[in-house]
XYZ file of C-alpha atoms in Angstrom:
458
model
C 303.145 34.786 -17.031
C 304.430 32.197 -19.075
C 302.410 29.323 -17.287
C 298.942 31.635 -17.586
C 300.303 32.043 -21.762
C 300.694 28.129 -22.074
C 297.002 27.754 -20.410
C 295.710 30.385 -22.852
C 297.198 29.191 -26.096
C 298.776 25.645 -25.726
C 299.317 25.107 -29.347
C 301.932 27.958 -29.318
C 305.674 27.437 -28.578
C 307.083 30.240 -26.705
C 310.171 30.634 -24.295
C 310.004 32.781 -21.218
C 312.958 34.990 -22.413
C 310.337 35.576 -25.925
C 307.547 36.489 -23.540
C 309.987 38.938 -21.379
C 311.459 40.498 -24.024
C 307.956 41.089 -25.589
C 306.662 42.803 -22.459
C 309.891 44.795 -22.388
C 309.482 46.271 -25.858
C 305.733 46.880 -25.499
C 306.268 48.851 -22.007
C 309.378 50.811 -23.467
C 307.803 51.498 -26.926
C 304.553 52.895 -24.967
C 302.612 51.091 -27.364
C 299.746 51.169 -24.942
C 298.634 53.451 -22.356
C 297.542 52.349 -18.942
C 293.890 52.632 -19.865
C 294.575 50.059 -22.830
C 296.988 47.866 -20.937
C 293.956 47.264 -18.049
C 291.404 46.788 -20.567
C 293.500 44.232 -22.411
C 294.605 42.355 -19.074
C 290.681 42.288 -18.016
C 290.052 40.436 -21.845
C 292.758 37.993 -21.407
C 292.177 36.849 -17.705
C 288.590 36.864 -16.914
C 287.163 36.883 -13.725
C 285.528 34.118 -11.711
C 282.265 36.043 -12.518
C 282.809 36.360 -16.287
C 283.642 32.469 -17.027
C 280.036 32.305 -19.042
C 281.362 35.315 -21.110
C 284.723 33.964 -21.573
C 283.016 30.898 -23.092
C 281.768 33.250 -25.540
C 284.675 34.808 -26.101
C 286.005 31.684 -27.293
C 286.676 32.554 -30.882
C 287.836 36.079 -30.284
C 290.388 34.454 -27.726
C 291.622 32.287 -30.855
C 291.854 35.180 -32.852
C 294.045 36.956 -30.187
C 296.362 33.600 -29.699
C 296.908 33.721 -33.660
C 297.795 37.324 -32.939
C 300.274 36.602 -30.434
C 301.844 33.781 -32.473
C 302.075 36.139 -35.472
C 303.814 38.888 -33.309
C 306.183 36.341 -31.362
C 307.422 35.047 -34.626
C 307.686 38.197 -36.756
C 310.498 40.553 -36.199
C 310.705 43.663 -33.998
C 310.056 47.072 -35.294
C 310.776 49.685 -32.603
C 310.761 52.701 -34.604
C 307.398 52.343 -36.160
C 305.253 55.103 -36.972
C 302.378 54.165 -34.842
C 304.600 53.737 -31.799
C 305.618 57.469 -32.176
C 302.589 58.712 -32.620
C 301.141 57.410 -29.444
C 304.367 58.324 -27.399
C 304.048 61.867 -28.731
C 300.321 62.057 -27.745
C 301.031 61.002 -24.293
C 303.889 63.290 -23.913
C 301.606 66.207 -25.611
C 299.021 65.391 -22.861
C 301.968 65.283 -19.920
C 303.265 69.052 -21.177
C 299.394 70.040 -21.386
C 298.520 68.983 -17.800
C 301.811 70.292 -16.450
C 301.028 73.563 -18.184
C 297.897 73.900 -16.474
C 299.010 72.795 -13.094
C 301.604 75.866 -13.491
C 298.898 78.237 -14.553
C 296.629 77.206 -11.514
C 299.795 77.695 -9.259
C 300.761 81.129 -10.436
C 297.664 82.652 -10.647
C 297.133 84.276 -7.407
C 300.758 84.534 -6.726
C 302.680 88.362 -6.509
C 304.856 89.269 -8.983
C 307.658 89.459 -6.658
C 306.966 85.888 -5.014
C 307.312 83.953 -8.585
C 310.021 81.226 -9.003
C 313.195 82.424 -10.689
C 313.596 80.894 -14.202
C 316.975 79.224 -14.770
C 318.978 79.748 -17.746
C 318.401 76.726 -19.919
C 321.329 75.552 -22.770
C 320.699 75.860 -25.928
C 320.433 72.179 -26.791
C 318.178 70.654 -29.275
C 316.300 68.523 -26.422
C 314.900 72.274 -24.853
C 314.174 73.392 -27.810
C 312.224 70.707 -28.994
C 310.297 70.714 -25.647
C 309.647 74.342 -26.100
C 308.711 73.825 -29.658
C 306.273 71.413 -28.634
C 304.668 73.840 -25.880
C 304.274 76.441 -28.737
C 301.101 75.793 -29.990
C 299.513 74.942 -27.015
C 299.630 78.620 -25.854
C 297.039 79.140 -28.948
C 294.011 78.071 -26.579
C 295.128 80.360 -23.525
C 296.934 83.717 -25.206
C 293.447 83.601 -27.639
C 291.205 84.400 -24.468
C 293.661 86.810 -22.793
C 292.474 90.220 -22.016
C 295.212 92.470 -21.203
C 298.891 92.347 -21.187
C 299.310 90.883 -17.754
C 297.295 88.057 -18.049
C 299.490 87.357 -21.343
C 302.829 87.964 -19.569
C 301.008 85.644 -16.763
C 300.765 82.699 -19.619
C 304.179 82.854 -20.935
C 305.432 82.500 -17.690
C 303.552 80.012 -17.035
C 304.335 77.970 -20.163
C 308.354 78.797 -19.550
C 307.674 77.737 -15.943
C 306.136 74.135 -17.489
C 309.399 73.765 -19.795
C 311.524 74.473 -16.846
C 309.811 71.512 -14.810
C 309.430 69.148 -17.910
C 312.971 69.082 -18.927
C 313.702 68.836 -15.072
C 315.871 72.068 -14.692
C 316.388 73.451 -10.709
C 313.922 76.148 -9.532
C 314.638 78.766 -6.659
C 311.402 78.471 -4.426
C 312.538 81.430 -2.525
C 310.825 84.221 -4.505
C 312.900 87.150 -6.159
C 311.965 89.965 -4.053
C 313.737 88.625 -0.479
C 316.280 86.403 -2.276
C 319.462 88.257 -3.219
C 322.369 86.275 -5.102
C 325.902 86.678 -3.958
C 328.190 88.055 -6.207
C 331.400 85.959 -4.897
C 331.768 82.947 -6.921
C 331.223 79.519 -4.719
C 334.740 78.285 -5.260
C 336.287 81.202 -3.685
C 333.772 81.070 -0.814
C 335.022 77.419 -0.113
C 338.522 77.924 -0.252
C 338.132 81.181 1.826
C 336.008 78.939 4.097
C 339.206 76.196 4.151
C 341.400 78.969 4.843
C 339.594 80.362 8.095
C 339.619 76.598 9.833
C 343.030 76.208 8.672
C 344.375 79.390 10.297
C 342.107 78.821 13.646
C 343.678 75.325 13.997
C 347.339 76.883 13.560
C 346.707 79.587 16.713
C 345.405 76.527 18.546
C 348.605 74.419 17.901
C 350.999 77.452 18.610
C 348.971 77.741 21.613
C 349.682 73.753 22.702
C 353.232 74.111 21.719
C 353.663 77.305 23.926
C 352.021 75.231 27.126
C 348.603 75.717 27.053
C 347.188 72.462 27.927
C 343.380 73.314 28.460
C 340.650 70.650 27.462
C 339.600 72.757 24.411
C 343.325 72.931 23.523
C 343.930 69.042 23.782
C 341.049 67.843 22.027
C 341.753 70.169 18.830
C 345.399 68.518 18.973
C 344.100 65.068 18.928
C 341.910 65.718 15.650
C 344.581 67.544 13.992
C 346.674 64.389 14.379
C 343.295 61.965 14.046
C 344.190 58.860 11.158
C 348.073 59.596 11.973
C 350.269 57.428 13.943
C 351.292 60.626 16.200
C 350.247 60.393 19.673
C 350.438 62.951 22.618
C 352.579 60.766 24.497
C 355.573 60.843 22.015
C 358.430 62.434 22.688
C 359.260 64.211 19.521
C 355.298 65.762 19.614
C 356.685 69.316 19.561
C 358.631 68.639 16.271
C 355.279 67.054 15.024
C 353.303 70.028 15.873
C 355.879 72.250 14.384
C 355.832 69.852 10.850
C 352.043 70.448 11.162
C 351.834 73.775 11.374
C 354.116 74.394 8.562
C 352.239 71.606 6.375
C 348.870 74.294 7.397
C 351.079 77.458 6.401
C 351.769 75.899 2.994
C 348.380 74.684 2.521
C 347.108 78.180 3.182
C 349.491 79.726 0.184
C 348.532 77.196 -2.176
C 344.713 77.647 -1.665
C 345.513 81.975 -1.828
C 347.462 81.178 -5.146
C 344.659 79.198 -6.397
C 342.374 82.327 -5.269
C 344.382 84.617 -7.304
C 344.568 82.521 -10.549
C 340.819 82.164 -10.646
C 340.645 85.786 -9.963
C 343.070 86.403 -12.918
C 341.358 83.888 -15.103
C 337.680 85.144 -14.423
C 338.816 89.038 -15.200
C 340.489 87.841 -18.617
C 337.180 86.171 -19.394
C 335.412 89.216 -18.616
C 337.070 91.677 -20.325
C 337.579 89.134 -23.458
C 333.825 89.126 -23.209
C 333.464 92.857 -22.707
C 335.443 93.374 -25.544
C 333.768 91.509 -27.961
C 329.937 93.284 -26.728
C 331.015 96.877 -25.692
C 334.843 97.925 -26.236
C 333.919 101.912 -24.977
C 332.843 99.927 -21.841
C 335.893 98.043 -21.305
C 338.419 100.801 -21.817
C 336.245 102.923 -19.440
C 336.782 100.008 -16.748
C 340.634 99.730 -17.232
C 340.995 103.576 -17.274
C 338.721 103.882 -13.593
C 339.157 101.838 -10.446
C 336.009 99.856 -10.221
C 333.952 100.490 -7.554
C 332.195 97.609 -5.398
C 328.951 97.571 -3.415
C 330.554 95.460 -0.452
C 331.425 98.355 1.810
C 328.558 99.981 4.256
C 325.347 100.526 2.758
C 323.137 103.753 3.743
C 320.594 103.669 6.026
C 317.329 102.354 4.623
C 315.056 105.093 5.939
C 317.342 108.110 4.481
C 317.182 106.086 1.123
C 313.708 105.742 0.917
C 313.052 109.569 2.498
C 315.654 110.725 -0.604
C 313.978 109.076 -3.422
C 310.564 109.921 -2.540
C 311.163 113.431 -2.283
C 312.379 113.144 -5.989
C 309.647 110.605 -7.321
C 306.755 111.025 -5.083
C 305.700 114.486 -4.237
C 303.698 116.381 -7.037
C 305.552 119.515 -8.550
C 304.213 122.394 -9.700
C 305.839 123.314 -12.965
C 305.727 127.036 -14.489
C 305.646 127.075 -18.069
C 307.260 130.253 -19.647
C 305.802 132.472 -22.587
C 307.938 130.224 -25.194
C 305.522 127.618 -24.948
C 302.611 129.691 -26.344
C 305.089 130.367 -29.056
C 305.683 126.822 -29.727
C 301.981 125.965 -29.348
C 301.299 128.564 -32.466
C 304.031 127.549 -34.591
C 302.871 124.082 -34.247
C 299.175 124.294 -35.336
C 299.705 124.118 -39.358
C 301.666 120.640 -39.027
C 299.883 118.204 -40.924
C 299.045 115.454 -37.906
C 301.347 112.165 -38.227
C 299.852 109.040 -38.905
C 298.615 106.447 -36.538
C 301.334 103.994 -35.396
C 300.804 100.447 -36.784
C 301.998 97.646 -34.855
C 302.322 93.947 -36.605
C 303.446 90.758 -35.485
C 306.739 91.126 -37.542
C 307.839 94.453 -35.481
C 307.390 92.630 -32.191
C 309.188 89.653 -33.682
C 312.028 91.676 -34.932
C 312.083 93.536 -31.368
C 312.857 90.311 -30.174
C 315.361 89.012 -32.059
C 317.644 92.003 -31.501
C 317.512 91.704 -27.640
C 319.783 89.104 -25.507
C 318.400 85.965 -24.313
C 319.374 86.033 -20.349
C 319.664 89.505 -19.128
C 318.308 90.174 -15.632
C 314.466 90.100 -16.200
C 312.012 92.520 -14.206
C 309.680 92.152 -11.507
C 307.635 89.371 -13.122
C 310.632 87.421 -13.995
C 310.582 86.591 -17.570
C 313.396 86.660 -19.902
C 313.810 87.344 -23.976
C 314.352 83.777 -24.309
C 310.704 82.674 -24.050
C 308.985 85.964 -25.691
C 311.782 84.759 -28.597
C 310.639 80.755 -28.456
C 306.926 81.080 -28.115
C 306.466 82.492 -31.225
C 302.555 82.294 -31.109
C 302.411 85.081 -28.857
C 303.920 87.657 -31.086
C 300.314 88.187 -32.929
C 298.530 88.596 -29.437
C 300.926 90.850 -28.123
C 300.726 93.251 -31.383
C 297.551 93.569 -30.943
C 297.855 94.391 -26.978
C 300.546 96.697 -27.830
C 298.405 98.929 -30.198
C 295.570 99.037 -27.796
C 297.872 100.086 -24.682
C 299.384 102.838 -27.458
C 295.704 103.830 -28.223
C 294.873 104.230 -24.570
C 298.340 105.636 -24.063
C 298.538 103.845 -20.878
C 299.723 100.458 -19.684
C 298.914 98.054 -16.463
C 301.030 98.965 -13.534
C 303.189 95.666 -13.427
C 304.616 97.276 -16.322
C 305.863 100.658 -15.187
C 306.843 98.865 -12.036
C 310.627 97.557 -11.649
C 313.324 96.586 -9.470
C 315.728 99.124 -8.656
C 319.064 98.583 -7.612
C 321.421 101.433 -6.196
C 325.186 101.456 -7.431
C 327.480 103.704 -5.384
C 329.392 106.122 -7.233
C 332.129 106.278 -4.713
C 334.042 103.274 -2.518
C 332.572 103.600 1.023
C 329.601 105.884 0.042
C 326.724 105.889 2.977
C 324.660 109.238 1.625
C 321.802 108.222 -0.692
C 322.785 110.773 -3.295
C 326.125 108.870 -3.821
C 324.042 106.156 -5.472
C 323.041 105.838 -8.800
C 319.667 103.846 -9.285
C 319.544 101.382 -12.066
C 315.508 99.990 -12.374
C 314.962 96.676 -14.408
C 311.648 97.072 -16.187
C 309.652 94.380 -17.501
C 311.037 93.106 -20.762
C 307.545 93.697 -22.451
C 307.679 97.205 -21.868
C 311.608 97.288 -22.629
C 310.136 95.169 -25.941
C 307.610 97.748 -26.794
C 310.370 100.547 -26.633
C 312.723 98.862 -28.755
C 310.440 98.484 -31.455
C 311.171 102.494 -32.318
C 314.669 101.144 -34.045
C 312.688 98.842 -36.146
C 312.648 99.824 -39.914
C 308.723 99.468 -40.309
C 307.849 101.960 -37.537
C 308.618 105.829 -37.983
C 311.003 106.393 -35.159
C 309.342 109.840 -34.140
C 305.839 108.924 -34.237
C 306.388 105.657 -31.963
C 309.072 107.568 -29.930
C 306.380 109.990 -28.693
C 303.501 107.583 -28.184
C 306.161 105.871 -26.012
C 306.595 108.887 -24.310
C 303.151 109.807 -23.438
C 302.896 106.302 -21.647
C 306.121 106.995 -19.744
C 305.070 110.091 -18.265
C 301.632 109.006 -17.203
C 303.395 107.424 -14.028
C 306.569 105.220 -13.510
C 306.525 103.420 -10.372
C 309.794 101.622 -8.795
C 309.815 99.057 -6.601
C 313.095 99.538 -4.650
C 314.844 96.511 -2.775
């Protein structure tokens, strides 16, 4: 590069280090994109078929030489406004391409096969990435036809943010992948304890006179890396010392598990005391029922809950309904419910960020941060209330069966907890907003919920 530069500008005194520093600065500051760099390279180094054009471009080359001379002798300003503008423009274009790829990828993907969105740290960088992607959603949300499409666009935007910041995504889906409630640290220590106990058993067998090849091979592996050999006269003493050492390790690992469990329990109790004291006191009074026992039969469970939810029921209304209807004739009808973007924003503000999402996999955090969606959701919420109906994905939830008693196998001894989409939960949460009449919005929401609530059992 230095030789070529000397040929282009022989009157300029520059060293190889100056050129290397200048190139490094240009590449790091993203002063030129790839297309601009290629154009400058073609202008600076003409091909063999462009010799005639190079002669006509002599004045331009002289001007470029003067500019290079001025650039080399001038001080380097890293944080210039032009450099920041070009870098920001390139970064925004990359974000837009990642967003469009996410939209195309998840357009035909079922809700239960969507990747699980991770929890993000509340850092300045993450907030900046979300804030940069927020205005881009206006174009896509403006063409949204219903709540399903709006929810899909918001999920795609959240997926794009996770990919931009390099967050780890689970590609196994949420319908089949069930996370374990046991901490990874406890699992690793328990695996060590199991292996240590198995090794103790084989060492004791060898000490008792069992010389099968498998036992002998295990003993040799137990003393690998030490100066102990099988032919030593004090091998039995060494075996006893090795067994005692393993027993002490097992005791230390068990104590470590107990310490971790106690510390985790204290942490959870302190957190629960800050959020819900009533629930904490109930958990202290009553033993916690875990669901690690035998699960009920799946066919019996489906049959039990299908008899409650799926079969139609004919209700016989009593004569009191006619009396109530006659008394309500003279009541003045209530004003229609009007939902504004401020109501939607207030409902999002009250909700926690990372509660377990519904079938769509969208957390409250994204509904809060993508503020451009509030006006669109307010309009579509209003349409849903006027039509008294919601799309089926928002009345479909993931149902978890929580056992009431320890070791229960009867489906009736389980309490169903259904997690619905946060979009529907937001519509229900707005009845607590001060700008809306509680009774009017509550009645409108009940009309929607009574239209039919499906459950997605897992």
